[in-house]
Amino acid sequence: MLSRYLLLGNKDTSDQQWNVRDILATWWRPNFDPSRYPYIPAHITQPKEYIRLFLVQLPEKAMFLVPLNFKLVAAPLFELFDNSEGYGPLISSLPQVLSRFKFICFPPP
């Protein structure tokens, strides 16, 4: 489903190499207020919204197109950790969510 959604905006899908690896987290919004939880509270039978974070492996070379009113920031994981004031609770939880994976870093060629 996510792969299909990622390819919707592009007419030429032959060169796309999106590789959706795993669902990292699911955040639930029980009501129409801004708070989100990583679980469904016990008193909620039907949550109003859920947000899923996916691990997507990009090709070696990729182009990001960002709208003018948005800002793309490359932040290291140690800066995201425990920084919900700067990045919000979903993004600042990425280091904990990614801790179940083993990263193998290769030096640049």
mmCIF file of N, CA and C in Angstrom:
data_model
loop_
_atom_site.group_PDB
_atom_site.id
_atom_site.type_symbol
_atom_site.label_atom_id
_atom_site.label_comp_id
_atom_site.label_asym_id
_atom_site.label_seq_id
_atom_site.Cartn_x
_atom_site.Cartn_y
_atom_site.Cartn_z
ATOM 1 N N MET A 1 0.816 -1.184 0.000
ATOM 2 C CA MET A 1 0.000 0.000 0.000
ATOM 3 C C MET A 1 0.864 1.253 0.000
ATOM 4 N N LEU A 2 1.895 1.306 0.839
ATOM 5 C CA LEU A 2 2.742 2.490 0.890
ATOM 6 C C LEU A 2 3.519 2.652 -0.405
ATOM 7 N N SER A 3 3.999 1.562 -0.982
ATOM 8 C CA SER A 3 4.735 1.653 -2.247
ATOM 9 C C SER A 3 3.862 2.254 -3.333
ATOM 10 N N ARG A 4 2.606 1.856 -3.375
ATOM 11 C CA ARG A 4 1.674 2.397 -4.365
ATOM 12 C C ARG A 4 1.448 3.888 -4.124
ATOM 13 N N TYR A 5 1.330 4.293 -2.864
ATOM 14 C CA TYR A 5 1.118 5.697 -2.527
ATOM 15 C C TYR A 5 2.337 6.543 -2.894
ATOM 16 N N LEU A 6 3.533 6.017 -2.687
ATOM 17 C CA LEU A 6 4.748 6.756 -3.010
ATOM 18 C C LEU A 6 4.895 6.973 -4.505
ATOM 19 N N LEU A 7 4.353 6.074 -5.305
ATOM 20 C CA LEU A 7 4.471 6.179 -6.753
ATOM 21 C C LEU A 7 3.332 6.957 -7.398
ATOM 22 N N LEU A 8 2.338 7.379 -6.643
ATOM 23 C CA LEU A 8 1.178 8.051 -7.221
ATOM 24 C C LEU A 8 1.536 9.346 -7.938
ATOM 25 N N GLY A 9 2.427 10.133 -7.374
ATOM 26 C CA GLY A 9 2.744 11.423 -7.967
ATOM 27 C C GLY A 9 3.622 11.338 -9.195
ATOM 28 N N ASN A 10 4.273 10.222 -9.437
ATOM 29 C CA ASN A 10 5.209 10.090 -10.545
ATOM 30 C C ASN A 10 4.558 9.303 -11.676
ATOM 31 N N LYS A 11 4.592 9.862 -12.882
ATOM 32 C CA LYS A 11 3.999 9.176 -14.035
ATOM 33 C C LYS A 11 4.900 8.054 -14.547
ATOM 34 N N ASP A 12 6.213 8.246 -14.496
ATOM 35 C CA ASP A 12 7.155 7.230 -14.967
ATOM 36 C C ASP A 12 7.635 6.432 -13.758
ATOM 37 N N THR A 13 7.026 5.295 -13.510
ATOM 38 C CA THR A 13 7.347 4.506 -12.318
ATOM 39 C C THR A 13 8.354 3.407 -12.593
ATOM 40 N N SER A 14 8.926 3.381 -13.791
ATOM 41 C CA SER A 14 9.831 2.286 -14.124
ATOM 42 C C SER A 14 11.168 2.391 -13.406
ATOM 43 N N ASP A 15 11.606 3.615 -13.064
ATOM 44 C CA ASP A 15 12.918 3.772 -12.441
ATOM 45 C C ASP A 15 12.838 3.957 -10.927
ATOM 46 N N GLN A 16 11.668 3.834 -10.336
ATOM 47 C CA GLN A 16 11.530 4.001 -8.893
ATOM 48 C C GLN A 16 11.971 2.731 -8.178
ATOM 49 N N GLN A 17 12.723 2.909 -7.103
ATOM 50 C CA GLN A 17 13.222 1.766 -6.351
ATOM 51 C C GLN A 17 12.916 1.922 -4.865
ATOM 52 N N TRP A 18 11.701 2.337 -4.527
ATOM 53 C CA TRP A 18 11.311 2.414 -3.130
ATOM 54 C C TRP A 18 11.278 0.998 -2.568
ATOM 55 N N ASN A 19 11.867 0.817 -1.416
ATOM 56 C CA ASN A 19 11.857 -0.487 -0.775
ATOM 57 C C ASN A 19 11.340 -0.300 0.655
ATOM 58 N N VAL A 20 10.064 -0.567 0.857
ATOM 59 C CA VAL A 20 9.455 -0.417 2.173
ATOM 60 C C VAL A 20 9.828 -1.636 3.003
ATOM 61 N N ARG A 21 10.589 -1.417 4.063
ATOM 62 C CA ARG A 21 11.131 -2.515 4.861
ATOM 63 C C ARG A 21 10.204 -2.966 5.981
ATOM 64 N N ASP A 22 9.734 -2.019 6.799
ATOM 65 C CA ASP A 22 9.020 -2.419 8.004
ATOM 66 C C ASP A 22 8.189 -1.249 8.524
ATOM 67 N N ILE A 23 7.194 -1.569 9.342
ATOM 68 C CA ILE A 23 6.457 -0.537 10.073
ATOM 69 C C ILE A 23 7.222 -0.284 11.364
ATOM 70 N N LEU A 24 7.657 0.951 11.562
ATOM 71 C CA LEU A 24 8.420 1.283 12.758
ATOM 72 C C LEU A 24 7.524 1.485 13.968
ATOM 73 N N ALA A 25 6.471 2.260 13.797
ATOM 74 C CA ALA A 25 5.605 2.578 14.931
ATOM 75 C C ALA A 25 4.217 2.930 14.429
ATOM 76 N N THR A 26 3.252 2.793 15.311
ATOM 77 C CA THR A 26 1.888 3.237 15.051
ATOM 78 C C THR A 26 1.465 4.122 16.211
ATOM 79 N N TRP A 27 1.091 5.345 15.895
ATOM 80 C CA TRP A 27 0.631 6.309 16.891
ATOM 81 C C TRP A 27 -0.868 6.486 16.723
ATOM 82 N N TRP A 28 -1.584 6.568 17.824
ATOM 83 C CA TRP A 28 -3.040 6.637 17.811
ATOM 84 C C TRP A 28 -3.512 7.972 18.362
ATOM 85 N N ARG A 29 -4.545 8.527 17.720
ATOM 86 C CA ARG A 29 -5.202 9.736 18.213
ATOM 87 C C ARG A 29 -6.611 9.315 18.634
ATOM 88 N N PRO A 30 -6.882 9.242 19.951
ATOM 89 C CA PRO A 30 -8.182 8.735 20.387
ATOM 90 C C PRO A 30 -9.337 9.701 20.128
ATOM 91 N N ASN A 31 -9.087 10.990 20.171
ATOM 92 C CA ASN A 31 -10.122 12.000 19.966
ATOM 93 C C ASN A 31 -9.629 13.003 18.936
ATOM 94 N N PHE A 32 -10.354 14.066 18.771
ATOM 95 C CA PHE A 32 -9.953 15.091 17.815
ATOM 96 C C PHE A 32 -9.098 16.172 18.472
ATOM 97 N N ASP A 33 -8.351 15.816 19.476
ATOM 98 C CA ASP A 33 -7.407 16.747 20.088
ATOM 99 C C ASP A 33 -6.009 16.428 19.569
ATOM 100 N N PRO A 34 -5.028 17.312 19.780
ATOM 101 C CA PRO A 34 -3.706 17.097 19.167
ATOM 102 C C PRO A 34 -2.858 15.988 19.791
ATOM 103 N N SER A 35 -3.243 15.440 20.927
ATOM 104 C CA SER A 35 -2.391 14.439 21.576
ATOM 105 C C SER A 35 -2.453 13.100 20.838
ATOM 106 N N ARG A 36 -1.272 12.463 20.731
ATOM 107 C CA ARG A 36 -1.145 11.144 20.103
ATOM 108 C C ARG A 36 -0.453 10.219 21.092
ATOM 109 N N TYR A 37 -0.804 8.938 21.021
ATOM 110 C CA TYR A 37 -0.251 7.957 21.947
ATOM 111 C C TYR A 37 0.284 6.764 21.162
ATOM 112 N N PRO A 38 1.339 6.106 21.661
ATOM 113 C CA PRO A 38 1.842 4.904 20.977
ATOM 114 C C PRO A 38 1.010 3.658 21.295
ATOM 115 N N TYR A 39 -0.126 3.828 21.900
ATOM 116 C CA TYR A 39 -1.034 2.741 22.254
ATOM 117 C C TYR A 39 -2.463 3.280 22.185
ATOM 118 N N ILE A 40 -3.436 2.389 22.151
ATOM 119 C CA ILE A 40 -4.838 2.802 22.224
ATOM 120 C C ILE A 40 -5.230 2.785 23.697
ATOM 121 N N PRO A 41 -5.640 3.927 24.247
ATOM 122 C CA PRO A 41 -6.049 3.928 25.661
ATOM 123 C C PRO A 41 -7.197 2.949 25.910
ATOM 124 N N ALA A 42 -7.261 2.430 27.126
ATOM 125 C CA ALA A 42 -8.217 1.367 27.454
ATOM 126 C C ALA A 42 -9.671 1.807 27.316
ATOM 127 N N HIS A 43 -9.953 3.073 27.538
ATOM 128 C CA HIS A 43 -11.339 3.536 27.486
ATOM 129 C C HIS A 43 -11.798 3.914 26.071
ATOM 130 N N ILE A 44 -10.920 3.783 25.073
ATOM 131 C CA ILE A 44 -11.254 4.136 23.688
ATOM 132 C C ILE A 44 -11.556 2.852 22.913
ATOM 133 N N THR A 45 -12.719 2.799 22.279
ATOM 134 C CA THR A 45 -13.068 1.625 21.479
ATOM 135 C C THR A 45 -12.783 1.838 20.002
ATOM 136 N N GLN A 46 -12.939 3.060 19.520
ATOM 137 C CA GLN A 46 -12.656 3.365 18.121
ATOM 138 C C GLN A 46 -11.840 4.652 18.041
ATOM 139 N N PRO A 47 -10.530 4.547 17.850
ATOM 140 C CA PRO A 47 -9.725 5.763 17.734
ATOM 141 C C PRO A 47 -10.071 6.525 16.459
ATOM 142 N N LYS A 48 -9.831 7.826 16.479
ATOM 143 C CA LYS A 48 -10.197 8.678 15.351
ATOM 144 C C LYS A 48 -9.157 8.654 14.239
ATOM 145 N N GLU A 49 -7.898 8.392 14.581
ATOM 146 C CA GLU A 49 -6.835 8.448 13.576
ATOM 147 C C GLU A 49 -5.663 7.596 14.040
ATOM 148 N N TYR A 50 -4.920 7.069 13.076
ATOM 149 C CA TYR A 50 -3.642 6.448 13.400
ATOM 150 C C TYR A 50 -2.599 6.931 12.402
ATOM 151 N N ILE A 51 -1.370 7.019 12.876
ATOM 152 C CA ILE A 51 -0.240 7.459 12.061
ATOM 153 C C ILE A 51 0.799 6.352 12.127
ATOM 154 N N ARG A 52 1.224 5.889 10.974
ATOM 155 C CA ARG A 52 2.241 4.838 10.923
ATOM 156 C C ARG A 52 3.541 5.414 10.395
ATOM 157 N N LEU A 53 4.628 5.023 11.032
ATOM 158 C CA LEU A 53 5.963 5.391 10.582
ATOM 159 C C LEU A 53 6.573 4.161 9.922
ATOM 160 N N PHE A 54 7.070 4.328 8.708
ATOM 161 C CA PHE A 54 7.634 3.223 7.939
ATOM 162 C C PHE A 54 9.138 3.399 7.782
ATOM 163 N N LEU A 55 9.847 2.289 7.715
ATOM 164 C CA LEU A 55 11.258 2.283 7.369
ATOM 165 C C LEU A 55 11.346 2.023 5.871
ATOM 166 N N VAL A 56 11.854 3.005 5.132
ATOM 167 C CA VAL A 56 11.930 2.922 3.671
ATOM 168 C C VAL A 56 13.386 3.024 3.265
ATOM 169 N N GLN A 57 13.857 2.043 2.504
ATOM 170 C CA GLN A 57 15.220 2.066 1.989
ATOM 171 C C GLN A 57 15.204 2.776 0.645
ATOM 172 N N LEU A 58 15.985 3.837 0.550
ATOM 173 C CA LEU A 58 16.047 4.628 -0.672
ATOM 174 C C LEU A 58 17.141 4.100 -1.585
ATOM 175 N N PRO A 59 17.046 4.390 -2.869
ATOM 176 C CA PRO A 59 18.145 4.021 -3.763
ATOM 177 C C PRO A 59 19.390 4.841 -3.429
ATOM 178 N N GLU A 60 20.502 4.452 -4.030
ATOM 179 C CA GLU A 60 21.761 5.129 -3.735
ATOM 180 C C GLU A 60 21.707 6.610 -4.094
ATOM 181 N N LYS A 61 21.050 6.937 -5.186
ATOM 182 C CA LYS A 61 20.869 8.334 -5.582
ATOM 183 C C LYS A 61 19.379 8.593 -5.692
ATOM 184 N N ALA A 62 18.925 9.649 -5.019
ATOM 185 C CA ALA A 62 17.503 9.994 -5.054
ATOM 186 C C ALA A 62 17.372 11.507 -4.998
ATOM 187 N N MET A 63 16.252 12.005 -5.498
ATOM 188 C CA MET A 63 15.985 13.435 -5.480
ATOM 189 C C MET A 63 14.749 13.682 -4.621
ATOM 190 N N PHE A 64 14.879 14.603 -3.674
ATOM 191 C CA PHE A 64 13.756 14.995 -2.840
ATOM 192 C C PHE A 64 13.200 16.312 -3.358
ATOM 193 N N LEU A 65 11.915 16.341 -3.593
ATOM 194 C CA LEU A 65 11.234 17.568 -3.977
ATOM 195 C C LEU A 65 10.411 18.021 -2.781
ATOM 196 N N VAL A 66 10.749 19.182 -2.252
ATOM 197 C CA VAL A 66 10.100 19.697 -1.058
ATOM 198 C C VAL A 66 9.364 20.977 -1.429
ATOM 199 N N PRO A 67 8.094 21.120 -1.043
ATOM 200 C CA PRO A 67 7.380 22.371 -1.327
ATOM 201 C C PRO A 67 8.080 23.569 -0.689
ATOM 202 N N LEU A 68 7.852 24.729 -1.248
ATOM 203 C CA LEU A 68 8.538 25.932 -0.775
ATOM 204 C C LEU A 68 8.181 26.289 0.663
ATOM 205 N N ASN A 69 6.987 25.954 1.107
ATOM 206 C CA ASN A 69 6.594 26.305 2.473
ATOM 207 C C ASN A 69 7.023 25.249 3.499
ATOM 208 N N PHE A 70 7.736 24.209 3.079
ATOM 209 C CA PHE A 70 8.272 23.191 3.978
ATOM 210 C C PHE A 70 9.783 23.353 4.070
ATOM 211 N N LYS A 71 10.369 22.715 5.084
ATOM 212 C CA LYS A 71 11.813 22.762 5.252
ATOM 213 C C LYS A 71 12.316 21.348 5.504
ATOM 214 N N LEU A 72 13.265 20.896 4.698
ATOM 215 C CA LEU A 72 13.860 19.573 4.858
ATOM 216 C C LEU A 72 15.108 19.710 5.725
ATOM 217 N N VAL A 73 15.143 18.972 6.821
ATOM 218 C CA VAL A 73 16.245 19.061 7.770
ATOM 219 C C VAL A 73 16.876 17.683 7.908
ATOM 220 N N ALA A 74 18.182 17.610 7.748
ATOM 221 C CA ALA A 74 18.920 16.367 7.991
ATOM 222 C C ALA A 74 19.489 16.455 9.405
ATOM 223 N N ALA A 75 18.858 15.775 10.330
ATOM 224 C CA ALA A 75 19.262 15.835 11.731
ATOM 225 C C ALA A 75 19.788 14.472 12.161
ATOM 226 N N PRO A 76 20.914 14.436 12.869
ATOM 227 C CA PRO A 76 21.423 13.147 13.360
ATOM 228 C C PRO A 76 20.521 12.597 14.470
ATOM 229 N N LEU A 77 20.568 11.296 14.658
ATOM 230 C CA LEU A 77 19.695 10.652 15.643
ATOM 231 C C LEU A 77 19.958 11.143 17.062
ATOM 232 N N PHE A 78 21.216 11.460 17.392
ATOM 233 C CA PHE A 78 21.494 11.914 18.750
ATOM 234 C C PHE A 78 20.878 13.282 19.021
ATOM 235 N N GLU A 79 20.616 14.069 17.981
ATOM 236 C CA GLU A 79 19.951 15.353 18.181
ATOM 237 C C GLU A 79 18.442 15.173 18.365
ATOM 238 N N LEU A 80 17.881 14.135 17.770
ATOM 239 C CA LEU A 80 16.448 13.870 17.911
ATOM 240 C C LEU A 80 16.102 13.319 19.286
ATOM 241 N N PHE A 81 17.041 12.578 19.875
ATOM 242 C CA PHE A 81 16.777 11.893 21.139
ATOM 243 C C PHE A 81 16.407 12.889 22.233
ATOM 244 N N ASP A 82 15.249 12.682 22.854
ATOM 245 C CA ASP A 82 14.766 13.489 23.980
ATOM 246 C C ASP A 82 14.698 14.980 23.639
ATOM 247 N N ASN A 83 14.275 15.296 22.425
ATOM 248 C CA ASN A 83 14.161 16.686 21.984
ATOM 249 C C ASN A 83 12.770 16.915 21.399
ATOM 250 N N SER A 84 11.744 16.617 22.180
ATOM 251 C CA SER A 84 10.379 16.772 21.676
ATOM 252 C C SER A 84 9.981 18.232 21.538
ATOM 253 N N GLU A 85 10.665 19.135 22.233
ATOM 254 C CA GLU A 85 10.366 20.558 22.067
ATOM 255 C C GLU A 85 10.756 21.035 20.676
ATOM 256 N N GLY A 86 11.839 20.509 20.151
ATOM 257 C CA GLY A 86 12.327 20.948 18.845
ATOM 258 C C GLY A 86 11.712 20.210 17.669
ATOM 259 N N TYR A 87 11.439 18.916 17.835
ATOM 260 C CA TYR A 87 10.993 18.104 16.704
ATOM 261 C C TYR A 87 9.611 17.487 16.885
ATOM 262 N N GLY A 88 9.035 17.585 18.053
ATOM 263 C CA GLY A 88 7.735 16.976 18.307
ATOM 264 C C GLY A 88 7.887 15.557 18.827
ATOM 265 N N PRO A 89 6.828 15.012 19.421
ATOM 266 C CA PRO A 89 6.948 13.693 20.056
ATOM 267 C C PRO A 89 7.148 12.538 19.080
ATOM 268 N N LEU A 90 6.607 12.625 17.872
ATOM 269 C CA LEU A 90 6.752 11.515 16.930
ATOM 270 C C LEU A 90 8.178 11.409 16.412
ATOM 271 N N ILE A 91 8.729 12.523 15.958
ATOM 272 C CA ILE A 91 10.084 12.518 15.399
ATOM 273 C C ILE A 91 11.118 12.267 16.493
ATOM 274 N N SER A 92 10.914 12.820 17.688
ATOM 275 C CA SER A 92 11.898 12.618 18.757
ATOM 276 C C SER A 92 11.888 11.187 19.289
ATOM 277 N N SER A 93 10.869 10.395 18.957
ATOM 278 C CA SER A 93 10.854 8.995 19.387
ATOM 279 C C SER A 93 11.567 8.074 18.401
ATOM 280 N N LEU A 94 12.045 8.593 17.286
ATOM 281 C CA LEU A 94 12.711 7.754 16.284
ATOM 282 C C LEU A 94 13.933 6.996 16.813
ATOM 283 N N PRO A 95 14.811 7.597 17.635
ATOM 284 C CA PRO A 95 15.943 6.802 18.139
ATOM 285 C C PRO A 95 15.509 5.568 18.932
ATOM 286 N N GLN A 96 14.471 5.679 19.753
ATOM 287 C CA GLN A 96 13.993 4.520 20.505
ATOM 288 C C GLN A 96 13.365 3.489 19.574
ATOM 289 N N VAL A 97 12.630 3.949 18.581
ATOM 290 C CA VAL A 97 11.958 3.037 17.652
ATOM 291 C C VAL A 97 12.980 2.308 16.784
ATOM 292 N N LEU A 98 14.034 3.010 16.374
ATOM 293 C CA LEU A 98 15.053 2.414 15.511
ATOM 294 C C LEU A 98 16.052 1.554 16.277
ATOM 295 N N SER A 99 15.990 1.550 17.600
ATOM 296 C CA SER A 99 16.983 0.808 18.384
ATOM 297 C C SER A 99 16.855 -0.702 18.220
ATOM 298 N N ARG A 100 15.758 -1.190 17.685
ATOM 299 C CA ARG A 100 15.628 -2.639 17.484
ATOM 300 C C ARG A 100 16.334 -3.126 16.230
ATOM 301 N N PHE A 101 16.835 -2.210 15.414
ATOM 302 C CA PHE A 101 17.554 -2.573 14.199
ATOM 303 C C PHE A 101 19.052 -2.459 14.423
ATOM 304 N N LYS A 102 19.796 -3.265 13.692
ATOM 305 C CA LYS A 102 21.251 -3.196 13.742
ATOM 306 C C LYS A 102 21.715 -2.499 12.473
ATOM 307 N N PHE A 103 22.375 -1.377 12.636
ATOM 308 C CA PHE A 103 22.859 -0.611 11.498
ATOM 309 C C PHE A 103 24.305 -0.980 11.215
ATOM 310 N N ILE A 104 24.594 -1.233 9.968
ATOM 311 C CA ILE A 104 25.961 -1.506 9.533
ATOM 312 C C ILE A 104 26.367 -0.342 8.645
ATOM 313 N N CYS A 105 27.316 0.443 9.110
ATOM 314 C CA CYS A 105 27.744 1.634 8.374
ATOM 315 C C CYS A 105 29.017 1.315 7.602
ATOM 316 N N PHE A 106 28.986 1.608 6.334
ATOM 317 C CA PHE A 106 30.148 1.409 5.481
ATOM 318 C C PHE A 106 30.820 2.749 5.240
ATOM 319 N N PRO A 107 32.147 2.766 5.184
ATOM 320 C CA PRO A 107 32.817 4.030 4.873
ATOM 321 C C PRO A 107 32.539 4.425 3.425
ATOM 322 N N PRO A 108 32.540 5.719 3.142
ATOM 323 C CA PRO A 108 32.314 6.138 1.750
ATOM 324 C C PRO A 108 33.437 5.640 0.850
ATOM 325 N N PRO A 109 33.110 5.353 -0.412
ATOM 326 C CA PRO A 109 34.143 4.819 -1.322
ATOM 327 C C PRO A 109 35.192 5.842 -1.666
#
